Structure formats: structure tokens, C-alpha cells
PDB file of C-alpha atoms and ligand atoms in Angstrom:
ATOM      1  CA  UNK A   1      10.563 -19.444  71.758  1.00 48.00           C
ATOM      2  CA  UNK A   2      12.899 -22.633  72.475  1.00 48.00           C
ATOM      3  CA  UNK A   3      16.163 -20.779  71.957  1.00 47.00           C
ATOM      4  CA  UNK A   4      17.919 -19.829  74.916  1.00 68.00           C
ATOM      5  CA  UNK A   5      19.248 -16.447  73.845  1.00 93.00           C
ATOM      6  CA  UNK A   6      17.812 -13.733  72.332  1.00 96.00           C
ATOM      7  CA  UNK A   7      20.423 -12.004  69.246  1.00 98.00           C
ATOM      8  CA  UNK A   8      18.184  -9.858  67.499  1.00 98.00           C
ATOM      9  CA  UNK A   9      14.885  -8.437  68.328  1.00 98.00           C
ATOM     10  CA  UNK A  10      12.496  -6.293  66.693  1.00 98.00           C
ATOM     11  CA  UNK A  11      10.183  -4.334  68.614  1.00 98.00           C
ATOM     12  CA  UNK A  12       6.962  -2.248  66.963  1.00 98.00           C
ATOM     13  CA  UNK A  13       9.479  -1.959  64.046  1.00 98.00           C
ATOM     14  CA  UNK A  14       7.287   0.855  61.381  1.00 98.00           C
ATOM     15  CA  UNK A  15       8.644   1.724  57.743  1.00 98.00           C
ATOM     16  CA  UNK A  16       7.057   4.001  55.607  1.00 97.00           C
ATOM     17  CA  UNK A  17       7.615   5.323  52.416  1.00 96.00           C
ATOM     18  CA  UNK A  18       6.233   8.549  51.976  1.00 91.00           C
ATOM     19  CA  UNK A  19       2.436   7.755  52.213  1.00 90.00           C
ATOM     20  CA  UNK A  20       2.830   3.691  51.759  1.00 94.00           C
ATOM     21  CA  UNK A  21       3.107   2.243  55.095  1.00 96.00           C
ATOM     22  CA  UNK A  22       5.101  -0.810  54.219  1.00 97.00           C
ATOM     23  CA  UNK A  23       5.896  -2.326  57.699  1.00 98.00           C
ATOM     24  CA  UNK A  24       3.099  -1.623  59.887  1.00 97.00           C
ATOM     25  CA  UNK A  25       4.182  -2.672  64.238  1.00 97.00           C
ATOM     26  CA  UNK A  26       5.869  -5.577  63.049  1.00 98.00           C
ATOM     27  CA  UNK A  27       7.687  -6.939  66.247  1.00 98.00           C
ATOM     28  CA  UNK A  28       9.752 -10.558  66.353  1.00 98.00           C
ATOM     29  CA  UNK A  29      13.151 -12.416  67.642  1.00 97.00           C
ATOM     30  CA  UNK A  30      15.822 -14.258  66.438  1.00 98.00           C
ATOM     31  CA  UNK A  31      17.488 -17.087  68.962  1.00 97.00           C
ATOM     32  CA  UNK A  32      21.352 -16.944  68.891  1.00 97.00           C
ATOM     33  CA  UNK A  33      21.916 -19.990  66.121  1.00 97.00           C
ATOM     34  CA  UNK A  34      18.392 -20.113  64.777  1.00 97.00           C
ATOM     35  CA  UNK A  35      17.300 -19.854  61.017  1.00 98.00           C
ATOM     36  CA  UNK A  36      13.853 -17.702  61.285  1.00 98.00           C
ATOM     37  CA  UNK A  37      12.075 -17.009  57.845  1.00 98.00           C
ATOM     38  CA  UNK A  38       9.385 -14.269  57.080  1.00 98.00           C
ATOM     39  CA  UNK A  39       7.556 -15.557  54.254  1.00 96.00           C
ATOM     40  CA  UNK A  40       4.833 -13.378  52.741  1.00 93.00           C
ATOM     41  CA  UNK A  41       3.673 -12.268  49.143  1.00 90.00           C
ATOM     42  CA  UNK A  42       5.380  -9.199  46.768  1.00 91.00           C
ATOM     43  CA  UNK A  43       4.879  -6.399  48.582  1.00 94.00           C
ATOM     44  CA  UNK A  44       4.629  -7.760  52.058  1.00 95.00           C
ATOM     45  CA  UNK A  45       6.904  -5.808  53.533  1.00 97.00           C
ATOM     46  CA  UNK A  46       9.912  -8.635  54.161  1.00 96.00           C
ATOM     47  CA  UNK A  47      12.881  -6.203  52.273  1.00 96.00           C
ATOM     48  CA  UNK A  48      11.917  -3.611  53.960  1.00 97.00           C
ATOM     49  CA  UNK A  49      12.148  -5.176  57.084  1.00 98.00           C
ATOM     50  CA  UNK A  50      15.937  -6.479  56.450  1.00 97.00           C
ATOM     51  CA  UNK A  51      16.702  -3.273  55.017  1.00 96.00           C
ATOM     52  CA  UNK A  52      15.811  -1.415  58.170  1.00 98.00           C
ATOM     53  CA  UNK A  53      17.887  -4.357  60.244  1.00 98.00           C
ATOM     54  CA  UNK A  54      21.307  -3.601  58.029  1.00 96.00           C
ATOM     55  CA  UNK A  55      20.765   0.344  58.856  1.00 96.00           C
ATOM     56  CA  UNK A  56      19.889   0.970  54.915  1.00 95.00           C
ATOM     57  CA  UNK A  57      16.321   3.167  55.580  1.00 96.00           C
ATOM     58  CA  UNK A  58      14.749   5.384  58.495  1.00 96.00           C
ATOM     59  CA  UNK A  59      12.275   3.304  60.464  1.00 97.00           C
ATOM     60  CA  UNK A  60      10.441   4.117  63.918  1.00 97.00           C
ATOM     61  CA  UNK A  61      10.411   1.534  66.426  1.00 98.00           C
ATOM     62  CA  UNK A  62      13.392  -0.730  67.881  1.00 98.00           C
ATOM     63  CA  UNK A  63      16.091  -3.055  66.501  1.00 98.00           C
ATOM     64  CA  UNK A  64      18.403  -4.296  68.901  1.00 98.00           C
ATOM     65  CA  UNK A  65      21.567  -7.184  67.991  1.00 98.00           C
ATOM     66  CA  UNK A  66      23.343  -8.337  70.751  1.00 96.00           C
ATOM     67  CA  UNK A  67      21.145  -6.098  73.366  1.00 94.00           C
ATOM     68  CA  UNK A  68      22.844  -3.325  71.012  1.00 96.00           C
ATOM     69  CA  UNK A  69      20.595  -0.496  69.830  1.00 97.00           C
ATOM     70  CA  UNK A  70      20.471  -0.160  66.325  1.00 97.00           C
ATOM     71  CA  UNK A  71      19.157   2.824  65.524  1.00 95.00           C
ATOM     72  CA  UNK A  72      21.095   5.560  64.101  1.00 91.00           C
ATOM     73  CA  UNK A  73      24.146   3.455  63.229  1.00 95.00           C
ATOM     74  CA  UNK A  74      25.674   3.336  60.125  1.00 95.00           C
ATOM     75  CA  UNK A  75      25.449   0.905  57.939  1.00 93.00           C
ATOM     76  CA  UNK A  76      28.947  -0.658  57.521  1.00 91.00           C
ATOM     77  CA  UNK A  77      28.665  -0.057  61.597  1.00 94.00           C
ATOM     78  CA  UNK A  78      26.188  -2.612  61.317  1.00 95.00           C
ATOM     79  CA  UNK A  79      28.122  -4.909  59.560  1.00 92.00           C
ATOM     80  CA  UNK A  80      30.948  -4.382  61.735  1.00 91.00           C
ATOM     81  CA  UNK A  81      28.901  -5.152  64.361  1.00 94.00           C
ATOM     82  CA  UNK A  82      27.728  -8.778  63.338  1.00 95.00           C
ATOM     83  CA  UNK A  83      25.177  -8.429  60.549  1.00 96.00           C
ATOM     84  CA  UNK A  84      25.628  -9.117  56.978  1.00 93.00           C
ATOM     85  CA  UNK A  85      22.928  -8.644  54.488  1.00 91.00           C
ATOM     86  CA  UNK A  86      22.627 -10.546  50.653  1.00 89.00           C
ATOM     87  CA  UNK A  87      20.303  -7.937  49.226  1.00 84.00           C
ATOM     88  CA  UNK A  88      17.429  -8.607  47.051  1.00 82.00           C
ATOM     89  CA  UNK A  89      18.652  -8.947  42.960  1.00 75.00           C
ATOM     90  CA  UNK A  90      21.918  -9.916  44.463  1.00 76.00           C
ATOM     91  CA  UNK A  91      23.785  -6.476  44.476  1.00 82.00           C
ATOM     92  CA  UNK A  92      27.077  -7.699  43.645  1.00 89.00           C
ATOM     93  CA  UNK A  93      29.676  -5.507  41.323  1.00 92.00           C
ATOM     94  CA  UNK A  94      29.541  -6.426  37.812  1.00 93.00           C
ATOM     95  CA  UNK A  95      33.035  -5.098  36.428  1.00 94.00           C
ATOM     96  CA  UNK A  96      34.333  -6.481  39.440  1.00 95.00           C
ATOM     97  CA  UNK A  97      35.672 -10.290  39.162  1.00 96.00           C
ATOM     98  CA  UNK A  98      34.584 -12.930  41.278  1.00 96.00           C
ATOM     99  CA  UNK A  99      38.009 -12.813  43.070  1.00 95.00           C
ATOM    100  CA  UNK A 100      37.347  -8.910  43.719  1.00 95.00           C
ATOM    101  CA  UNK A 101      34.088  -8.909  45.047  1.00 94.00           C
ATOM    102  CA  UNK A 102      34.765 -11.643  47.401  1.00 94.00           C
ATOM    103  CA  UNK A 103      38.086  -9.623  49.052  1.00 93.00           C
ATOM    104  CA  UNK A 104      36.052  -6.361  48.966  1.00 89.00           C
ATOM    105  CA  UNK A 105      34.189  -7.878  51.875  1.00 86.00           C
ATOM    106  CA  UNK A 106      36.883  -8.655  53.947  1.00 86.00           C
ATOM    107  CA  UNK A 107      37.877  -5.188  54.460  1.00 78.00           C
ATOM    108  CA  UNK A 108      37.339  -5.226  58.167  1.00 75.00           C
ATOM    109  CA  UNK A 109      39.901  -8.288  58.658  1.00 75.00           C
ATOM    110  CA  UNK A 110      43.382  -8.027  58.541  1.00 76.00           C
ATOM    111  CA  UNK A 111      44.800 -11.490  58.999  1.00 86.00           C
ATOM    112  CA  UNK A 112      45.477 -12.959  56.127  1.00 89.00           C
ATOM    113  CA  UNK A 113      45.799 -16.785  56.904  1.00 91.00           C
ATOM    114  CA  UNK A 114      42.413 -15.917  58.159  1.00 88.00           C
ATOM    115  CA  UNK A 115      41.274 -14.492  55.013  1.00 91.00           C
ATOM    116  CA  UNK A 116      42.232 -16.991  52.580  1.00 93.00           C
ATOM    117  CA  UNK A 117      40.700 -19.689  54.846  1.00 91.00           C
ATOM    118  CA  UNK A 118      37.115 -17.638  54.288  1.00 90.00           C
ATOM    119  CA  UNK A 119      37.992 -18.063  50.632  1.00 93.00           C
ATOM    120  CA  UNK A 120      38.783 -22.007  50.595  1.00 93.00           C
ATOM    121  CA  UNK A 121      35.368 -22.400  53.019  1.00 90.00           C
ATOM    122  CA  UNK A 122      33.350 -19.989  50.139  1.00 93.00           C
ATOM    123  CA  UNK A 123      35.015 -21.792  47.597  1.00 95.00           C
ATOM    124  CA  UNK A 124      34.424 -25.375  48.757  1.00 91.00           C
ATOM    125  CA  UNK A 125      30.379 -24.327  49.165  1.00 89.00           C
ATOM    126  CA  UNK A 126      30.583 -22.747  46.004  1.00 91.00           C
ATOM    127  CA  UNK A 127      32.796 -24.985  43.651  1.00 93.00           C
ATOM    128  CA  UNK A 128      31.597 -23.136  40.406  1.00 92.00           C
ATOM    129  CA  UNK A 129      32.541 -19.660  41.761  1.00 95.00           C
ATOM    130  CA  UNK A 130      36.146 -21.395  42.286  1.00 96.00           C
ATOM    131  CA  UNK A 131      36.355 -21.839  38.356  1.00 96.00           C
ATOM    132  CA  UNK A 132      34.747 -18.244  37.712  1.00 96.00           C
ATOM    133  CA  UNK A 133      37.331 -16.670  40.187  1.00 96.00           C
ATOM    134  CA  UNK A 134      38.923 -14.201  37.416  1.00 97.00           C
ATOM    135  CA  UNK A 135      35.261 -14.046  35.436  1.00 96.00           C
ATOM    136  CA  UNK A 136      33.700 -10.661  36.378  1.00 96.00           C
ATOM    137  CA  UNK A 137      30.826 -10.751  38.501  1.00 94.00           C
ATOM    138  CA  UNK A 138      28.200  -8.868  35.687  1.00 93.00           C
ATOM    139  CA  UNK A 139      29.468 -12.142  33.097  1.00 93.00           C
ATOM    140  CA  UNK A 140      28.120 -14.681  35.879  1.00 93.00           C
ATOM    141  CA  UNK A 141      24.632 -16.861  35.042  1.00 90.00           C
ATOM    142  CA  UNK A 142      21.835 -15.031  37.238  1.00 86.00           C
ATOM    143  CA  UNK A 143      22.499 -18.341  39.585  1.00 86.00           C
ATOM    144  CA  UNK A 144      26.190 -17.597  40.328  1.00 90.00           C
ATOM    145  CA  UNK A 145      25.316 -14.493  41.416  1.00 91.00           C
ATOM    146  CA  UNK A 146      23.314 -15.460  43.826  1.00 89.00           C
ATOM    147  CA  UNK A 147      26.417 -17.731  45.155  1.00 90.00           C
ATOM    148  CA  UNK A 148      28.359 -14.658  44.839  1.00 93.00           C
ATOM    149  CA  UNK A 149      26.126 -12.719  46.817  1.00 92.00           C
ATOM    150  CA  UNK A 150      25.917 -15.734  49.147  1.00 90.00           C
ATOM    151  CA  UNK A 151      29.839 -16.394  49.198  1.00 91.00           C
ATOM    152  CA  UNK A 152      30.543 -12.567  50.016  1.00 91.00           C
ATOM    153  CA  UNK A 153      28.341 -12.879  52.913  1.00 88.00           C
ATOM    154  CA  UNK A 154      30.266 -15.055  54.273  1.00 88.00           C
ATOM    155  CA  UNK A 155      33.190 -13.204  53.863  1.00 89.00           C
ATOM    156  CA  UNK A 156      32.577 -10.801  56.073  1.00 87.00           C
ATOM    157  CA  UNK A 157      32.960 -12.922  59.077  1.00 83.00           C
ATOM    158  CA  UNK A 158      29.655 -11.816  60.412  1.00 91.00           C
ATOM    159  CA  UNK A 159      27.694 -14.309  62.705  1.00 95.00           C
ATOM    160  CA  UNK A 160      24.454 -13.374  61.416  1.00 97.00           C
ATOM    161  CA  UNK A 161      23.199 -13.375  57.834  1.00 96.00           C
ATOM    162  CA  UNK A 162      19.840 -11.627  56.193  1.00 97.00           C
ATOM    163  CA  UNK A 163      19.106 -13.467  52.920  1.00 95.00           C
ATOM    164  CA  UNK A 164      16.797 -11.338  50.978  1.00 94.00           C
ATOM    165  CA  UNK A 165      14.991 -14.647  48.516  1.00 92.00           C
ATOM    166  CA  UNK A 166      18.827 -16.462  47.594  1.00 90.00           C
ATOM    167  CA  UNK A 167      16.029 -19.091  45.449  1.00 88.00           C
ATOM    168  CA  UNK A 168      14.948 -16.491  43.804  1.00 85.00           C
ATOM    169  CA  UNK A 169      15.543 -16.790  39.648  1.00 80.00           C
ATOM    170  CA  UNK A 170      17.237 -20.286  40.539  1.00 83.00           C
ATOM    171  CA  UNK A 171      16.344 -23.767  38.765  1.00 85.00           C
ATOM    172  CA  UNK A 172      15.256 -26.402  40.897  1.00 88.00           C
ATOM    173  CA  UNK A 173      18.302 -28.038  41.105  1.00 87.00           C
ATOM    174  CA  UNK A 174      19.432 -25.018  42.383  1.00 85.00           C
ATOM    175  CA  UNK A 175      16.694 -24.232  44.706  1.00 89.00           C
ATOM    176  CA  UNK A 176      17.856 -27.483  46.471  1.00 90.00           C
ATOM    177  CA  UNK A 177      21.452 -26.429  46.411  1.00 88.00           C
ATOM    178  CA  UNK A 178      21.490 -22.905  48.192  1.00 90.00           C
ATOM    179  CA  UNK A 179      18.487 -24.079  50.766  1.00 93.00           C
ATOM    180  CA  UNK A 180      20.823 -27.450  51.676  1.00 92.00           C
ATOM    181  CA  UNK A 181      24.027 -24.651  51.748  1.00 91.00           C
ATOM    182  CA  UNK A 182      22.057 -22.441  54.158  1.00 94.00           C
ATOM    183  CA  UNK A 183      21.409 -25.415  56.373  1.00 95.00           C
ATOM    184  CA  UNK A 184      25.345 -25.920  56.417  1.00 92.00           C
ATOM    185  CA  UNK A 185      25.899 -22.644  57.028  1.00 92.00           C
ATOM    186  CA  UNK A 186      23.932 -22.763  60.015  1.00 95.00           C
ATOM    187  CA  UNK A 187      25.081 -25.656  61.424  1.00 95.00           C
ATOM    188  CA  UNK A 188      28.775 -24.136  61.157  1.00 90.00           C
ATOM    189  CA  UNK A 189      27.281 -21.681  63.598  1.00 93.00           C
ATOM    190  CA  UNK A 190      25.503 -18.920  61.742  1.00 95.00           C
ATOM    191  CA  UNK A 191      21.997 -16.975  62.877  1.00 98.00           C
ATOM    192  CA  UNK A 192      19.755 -16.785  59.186  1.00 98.00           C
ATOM    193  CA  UNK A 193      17.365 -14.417  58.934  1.00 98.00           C
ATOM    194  CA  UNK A 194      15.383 -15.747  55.771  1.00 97.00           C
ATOM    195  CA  UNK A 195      13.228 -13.638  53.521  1.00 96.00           C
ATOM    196  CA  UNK A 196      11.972 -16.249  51.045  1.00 92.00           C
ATOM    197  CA  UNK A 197       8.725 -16.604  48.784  1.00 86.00           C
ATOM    198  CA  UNK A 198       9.518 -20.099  48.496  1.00 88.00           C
ATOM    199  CA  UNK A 199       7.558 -20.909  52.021  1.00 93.00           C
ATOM    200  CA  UNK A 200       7.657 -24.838  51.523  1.00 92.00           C
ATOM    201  CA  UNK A 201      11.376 -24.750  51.383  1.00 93.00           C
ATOM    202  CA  UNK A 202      12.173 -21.909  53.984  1.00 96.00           C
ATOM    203  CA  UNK A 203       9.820 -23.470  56.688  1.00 96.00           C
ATOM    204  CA  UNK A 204      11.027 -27.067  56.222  1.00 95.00           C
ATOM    205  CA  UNK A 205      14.716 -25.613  56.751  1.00 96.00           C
ATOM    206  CA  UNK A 206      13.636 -23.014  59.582  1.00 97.00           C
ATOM    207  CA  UNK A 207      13.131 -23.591  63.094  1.00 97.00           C
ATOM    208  CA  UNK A 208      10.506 -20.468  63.046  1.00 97.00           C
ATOM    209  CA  UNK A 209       8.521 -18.635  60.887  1.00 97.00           C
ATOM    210  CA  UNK A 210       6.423 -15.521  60.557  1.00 97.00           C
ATOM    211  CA  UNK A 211       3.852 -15.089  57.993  1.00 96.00           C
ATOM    212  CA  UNK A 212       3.313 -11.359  56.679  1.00 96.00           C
ATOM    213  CA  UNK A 213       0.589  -9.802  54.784  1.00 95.00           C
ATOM    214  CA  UNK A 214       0.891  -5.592  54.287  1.00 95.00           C
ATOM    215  CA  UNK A 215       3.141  -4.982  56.766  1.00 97.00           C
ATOM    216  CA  UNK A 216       1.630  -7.116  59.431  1.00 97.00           C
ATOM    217  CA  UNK A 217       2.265 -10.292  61.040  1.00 97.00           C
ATOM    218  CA  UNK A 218      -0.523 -12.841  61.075  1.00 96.00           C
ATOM    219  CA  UNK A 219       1.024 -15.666  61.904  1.00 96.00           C
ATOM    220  CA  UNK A 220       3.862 -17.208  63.983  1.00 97.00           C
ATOM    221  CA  UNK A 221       5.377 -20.488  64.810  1.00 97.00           C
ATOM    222  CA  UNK A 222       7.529 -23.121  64.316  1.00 97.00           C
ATOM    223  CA  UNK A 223       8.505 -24.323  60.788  1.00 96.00           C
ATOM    224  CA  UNK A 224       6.676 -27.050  61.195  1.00 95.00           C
ATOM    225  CA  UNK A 225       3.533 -25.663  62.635  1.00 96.00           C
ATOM    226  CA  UNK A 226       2.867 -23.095  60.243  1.00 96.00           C
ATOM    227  CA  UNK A 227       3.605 -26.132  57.336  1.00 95.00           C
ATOM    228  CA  UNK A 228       0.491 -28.110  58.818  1.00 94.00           C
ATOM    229  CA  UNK A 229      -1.484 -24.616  59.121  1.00 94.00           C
ATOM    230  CA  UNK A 230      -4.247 -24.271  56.852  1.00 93.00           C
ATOM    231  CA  UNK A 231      -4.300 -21.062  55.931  1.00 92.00           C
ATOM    232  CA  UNK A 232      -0.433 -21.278  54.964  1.00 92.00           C
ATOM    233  CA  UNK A 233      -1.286 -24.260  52.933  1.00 91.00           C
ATOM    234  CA  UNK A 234      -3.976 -22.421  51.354  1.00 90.00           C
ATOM    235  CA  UNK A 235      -2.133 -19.036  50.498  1.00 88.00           C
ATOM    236  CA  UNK A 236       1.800 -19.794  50.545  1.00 85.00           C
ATOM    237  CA  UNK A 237       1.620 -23.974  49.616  1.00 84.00           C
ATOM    238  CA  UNK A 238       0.015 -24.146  47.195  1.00 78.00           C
ATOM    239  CA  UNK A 239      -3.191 -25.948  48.383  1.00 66.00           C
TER     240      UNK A 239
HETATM  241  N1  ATP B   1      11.721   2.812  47.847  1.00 82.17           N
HETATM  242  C1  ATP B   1      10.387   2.676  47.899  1.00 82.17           C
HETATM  243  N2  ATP B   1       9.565   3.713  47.626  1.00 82.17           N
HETATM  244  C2  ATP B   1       8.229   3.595  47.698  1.00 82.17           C
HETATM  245  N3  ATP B   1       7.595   2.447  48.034  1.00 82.17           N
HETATM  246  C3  ATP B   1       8.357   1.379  48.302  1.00 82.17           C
HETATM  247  C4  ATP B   1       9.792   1.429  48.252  1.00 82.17           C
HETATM  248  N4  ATP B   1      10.274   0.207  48.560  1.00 82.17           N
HETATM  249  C5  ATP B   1       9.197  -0.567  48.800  1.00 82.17           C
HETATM  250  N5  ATP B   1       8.053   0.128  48.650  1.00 82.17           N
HETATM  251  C6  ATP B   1       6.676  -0.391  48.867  1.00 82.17           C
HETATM  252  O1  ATP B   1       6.607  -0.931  50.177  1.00 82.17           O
HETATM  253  C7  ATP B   1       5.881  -2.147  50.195  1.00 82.17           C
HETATM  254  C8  ATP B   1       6.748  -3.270  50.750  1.00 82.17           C
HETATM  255  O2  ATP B   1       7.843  -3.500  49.867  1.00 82.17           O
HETATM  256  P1  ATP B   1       8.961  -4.587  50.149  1.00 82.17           P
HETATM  257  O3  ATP B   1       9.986  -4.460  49.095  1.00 82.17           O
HETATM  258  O4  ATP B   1       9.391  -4.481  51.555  1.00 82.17           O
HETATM  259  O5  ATP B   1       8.110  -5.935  49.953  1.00 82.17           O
HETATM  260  P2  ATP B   1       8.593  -7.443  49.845  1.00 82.17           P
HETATM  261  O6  ATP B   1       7.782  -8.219  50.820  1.00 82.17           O
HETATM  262  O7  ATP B   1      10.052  -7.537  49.943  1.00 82.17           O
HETATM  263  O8  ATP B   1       8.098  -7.819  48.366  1.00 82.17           O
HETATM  264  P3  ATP B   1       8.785  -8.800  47.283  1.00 82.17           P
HETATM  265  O9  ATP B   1       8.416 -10.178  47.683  1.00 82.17           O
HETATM  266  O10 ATP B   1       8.080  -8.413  46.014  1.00 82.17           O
HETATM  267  O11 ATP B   1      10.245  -8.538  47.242  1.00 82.17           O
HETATM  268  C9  ATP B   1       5.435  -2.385  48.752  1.00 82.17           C
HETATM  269  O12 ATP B   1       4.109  -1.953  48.642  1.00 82.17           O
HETATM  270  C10 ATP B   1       6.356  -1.518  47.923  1.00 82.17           C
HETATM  271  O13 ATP B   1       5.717  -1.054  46.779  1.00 82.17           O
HETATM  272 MG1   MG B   2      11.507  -8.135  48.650  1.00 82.17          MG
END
């Protein structure tokens, strides 16, 4: 890999649920500042794999962030300790406003001039949550939540982010948006971790990729490698 540092790293990671072996030895890095996207079909085993990462599901094998062991910490540890996730289907709080579930994830922070500068940088990226502030979050267009979701990531001050498919339900337009606001994200300094069925965009954005297919990986390299790669064009391109 070209990056010099090594944040997260998965080693002979296994999840199963009760007979379904959904991640099967799946092992892979993250470099400190990199965007790295799994891309793979429904079913693949890519939320399974961020949900072991954020502590949310028993798993054998090893996660380490930060040459810190994962395993057996809690989940809001995890958080604590650098890793936000932005679930699948968004997981915000519906009877919650906008406003709400933004400060909810600050709950680790107590400066305040610190806080409301996380909510003018949230609120510059996303100018429409800005005019849904007092709207609650279960009122927003399927789109806003996923800026929610996106924006309360962000909030939490963690340097790395797993984004479970943020295109997913979004119009093209859209599509464009949150991929270009991911970019900016990471060139402010954040590690992605990028789940995305949306291959062409993730790769062009991502420095690396892995390809999975039932709980395997079958291929690996950079974003641009696995664009030219035949059998990526063929499965996850579209031709
Ligand atoms: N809670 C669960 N109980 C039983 N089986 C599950 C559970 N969650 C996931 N699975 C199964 O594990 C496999 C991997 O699921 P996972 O959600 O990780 O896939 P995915 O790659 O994220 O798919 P998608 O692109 O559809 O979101 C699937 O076969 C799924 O049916
Ligand atoms: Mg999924």
C-alpha cells in the first residue's frame, strides 16, 4: 500500500450469523488519510464488516485502530476512540429535530466554541440541513437524511468515518453532491471507510478498493486499477 501509516487493520476478520457465514477471513488496511471502499453486491458482506469495526456484533478475528485492539470494547468506546459510523438506512432519530440530532453527537465534547464551529462546518457542507434545523429529522426527504446522517458524523469529532452506501436512495444530482462532500471531507483530514454499491463513483473517489463476493475478497487495488479491471467492469460497471 502507498500510505505511510497503517490506522486500521483487519486481520482474518469472520462474522456469522447463526448458520450464514456472512464475512468469511476477510483481512485489509486503511492508510492514516486514505478513502478505501469495499464495493460488492446485496449480501456481500460490506455492513457486516463496518458493523463489526464500530463494536455493534461478535466477530472472530482482529480489528485493530490506532495499533488499538478492538475487540471487546464497547461501542460508544469505539467512537470515543476515533471511529464514527453512518449506518446503513441512515439511523437518525425521527422525533428528534435536525438541531437535536446533530448536538446528540457531540456528547463527548465539552467546549462549546468548539462545538458550534462543528455546526457552522456541517452546516456550510450541508446548506439545506441549515434551513431544516428546527424540522424533525423523521419530516426530512430520504436525501436529507442521508446529510443528517452524514452531518452527525462529523459531529463527533472522530478522525475516521464508516459510510455504510451515503448514495444510496439519492438522485443523481445528489449522488454527485455527497461523493464530491466526501472528497472534502477527506481532504480536511478524515480516513473514509466506504461501503458503496455505486463502484464507478466510490473507486473514482478512492485511493483503494476491495471487491467482495460472500464474504470474501477477490479483488484488491487501487481505485484506478480495479476501474480498468475486467471483471469489475463486467460485474460492478456495468459492462
Ligand atoms: N442480523 C442478521 N441475521 C441473519 N443474517 C444476516 C443478518 N445481517 C446480515 N445477514 C446476512 O449476512 C449476509 C451479509 O449481509 P450484509 O448486510 O453484511 O451485506 P451487504 O454487503 O451489506 O449487503 P447490502 O448491499 O444489501 O447492504 C447476507 O446474506 C445477509 O442476509
Ligand atoms: Mg449493507
Amino acid at each position: 500500500m502507498t500510505s505511510s501509516e497503517i490506522i486500521l487493520a483487519v486481520s482474518h476478520l469472520k462474522v456469522s450469523y447463526d448458520s450464514i457465514q456472512a464475512v468469511d477471513d476477510i483481512s485489509f488496511e486503511v492508510g492514516k488519510g486514505e478513502i478505501v471502499t469495499l464495493i460488492g453486491a446485496n449480501g456481500a458482506g460490506k455492513s457486516s464488516i463496518l458493523r463489526a469495526i464500530s463494536g455493534l456484533i461478535p466477530y472472530s478475528g482482529s480489528i485493530t485502530y490506532a495499533e488499538k485492539d478492538l475487540k471487546n470494547i464497547a461501542a460508544d468506546q469505539i467512537v470515543a476512540a476515533g471511529i464514527a459510523q453512518v449506518p446503513e438506512g441512515r439511523g437518525i432519530f425521527g422525533n428528534l429535530t435536525v438541531m437535536e440530532n446533530l448536538k446528540i453527537a457531540t456528547w463527548q465534547n465539552k467546549d462549546k466554541e468548539k462545538i458550534a464551529k462543528d455546526f457552522e462546518n456541517v452546516f456550510s457542507l450541508f446548506p439545506r440541513l441549515k434551513e431544516r434545523s428546527k424540522q424533525q429529522g423523521g419530516m426530512l426527504s430520504g436525501g436529507e437524511q442521508q446529510m443528517l446522517a452524514v452531518g452527525r458524523a462529523l459531529m463527533t469529532d472522530a478522525p475516521m468515518l464508516l459510510l455504510d452506501e451515503p448514495s444510496m436512495g439519492l438522485s443523481p444530482v445528489l449522488v454527485r453532491d455527497i461523493f464530491k462532500i466526501i472528497q472534502d471531507i477527506n481532504r480536511a483530514g478524515k480516513t473514509i471507510l466506504l461501503v458503496e454499491q455505486n463502484a464507478n463513483m466510490s473507486l473514482h473517489i478512492a485511493q483503494r478498493g476491495y471487491v467482495l463476493e460472500t464474504g470474501r475478497i477477490v479483488l484488491s487495488g487501487t481505485g484506478k486499477e480495479l476501474t480498468g479491471n475486467p471483471r469489475v467492469k463486467e460485474a460492478y460497471l456495468g459492462g
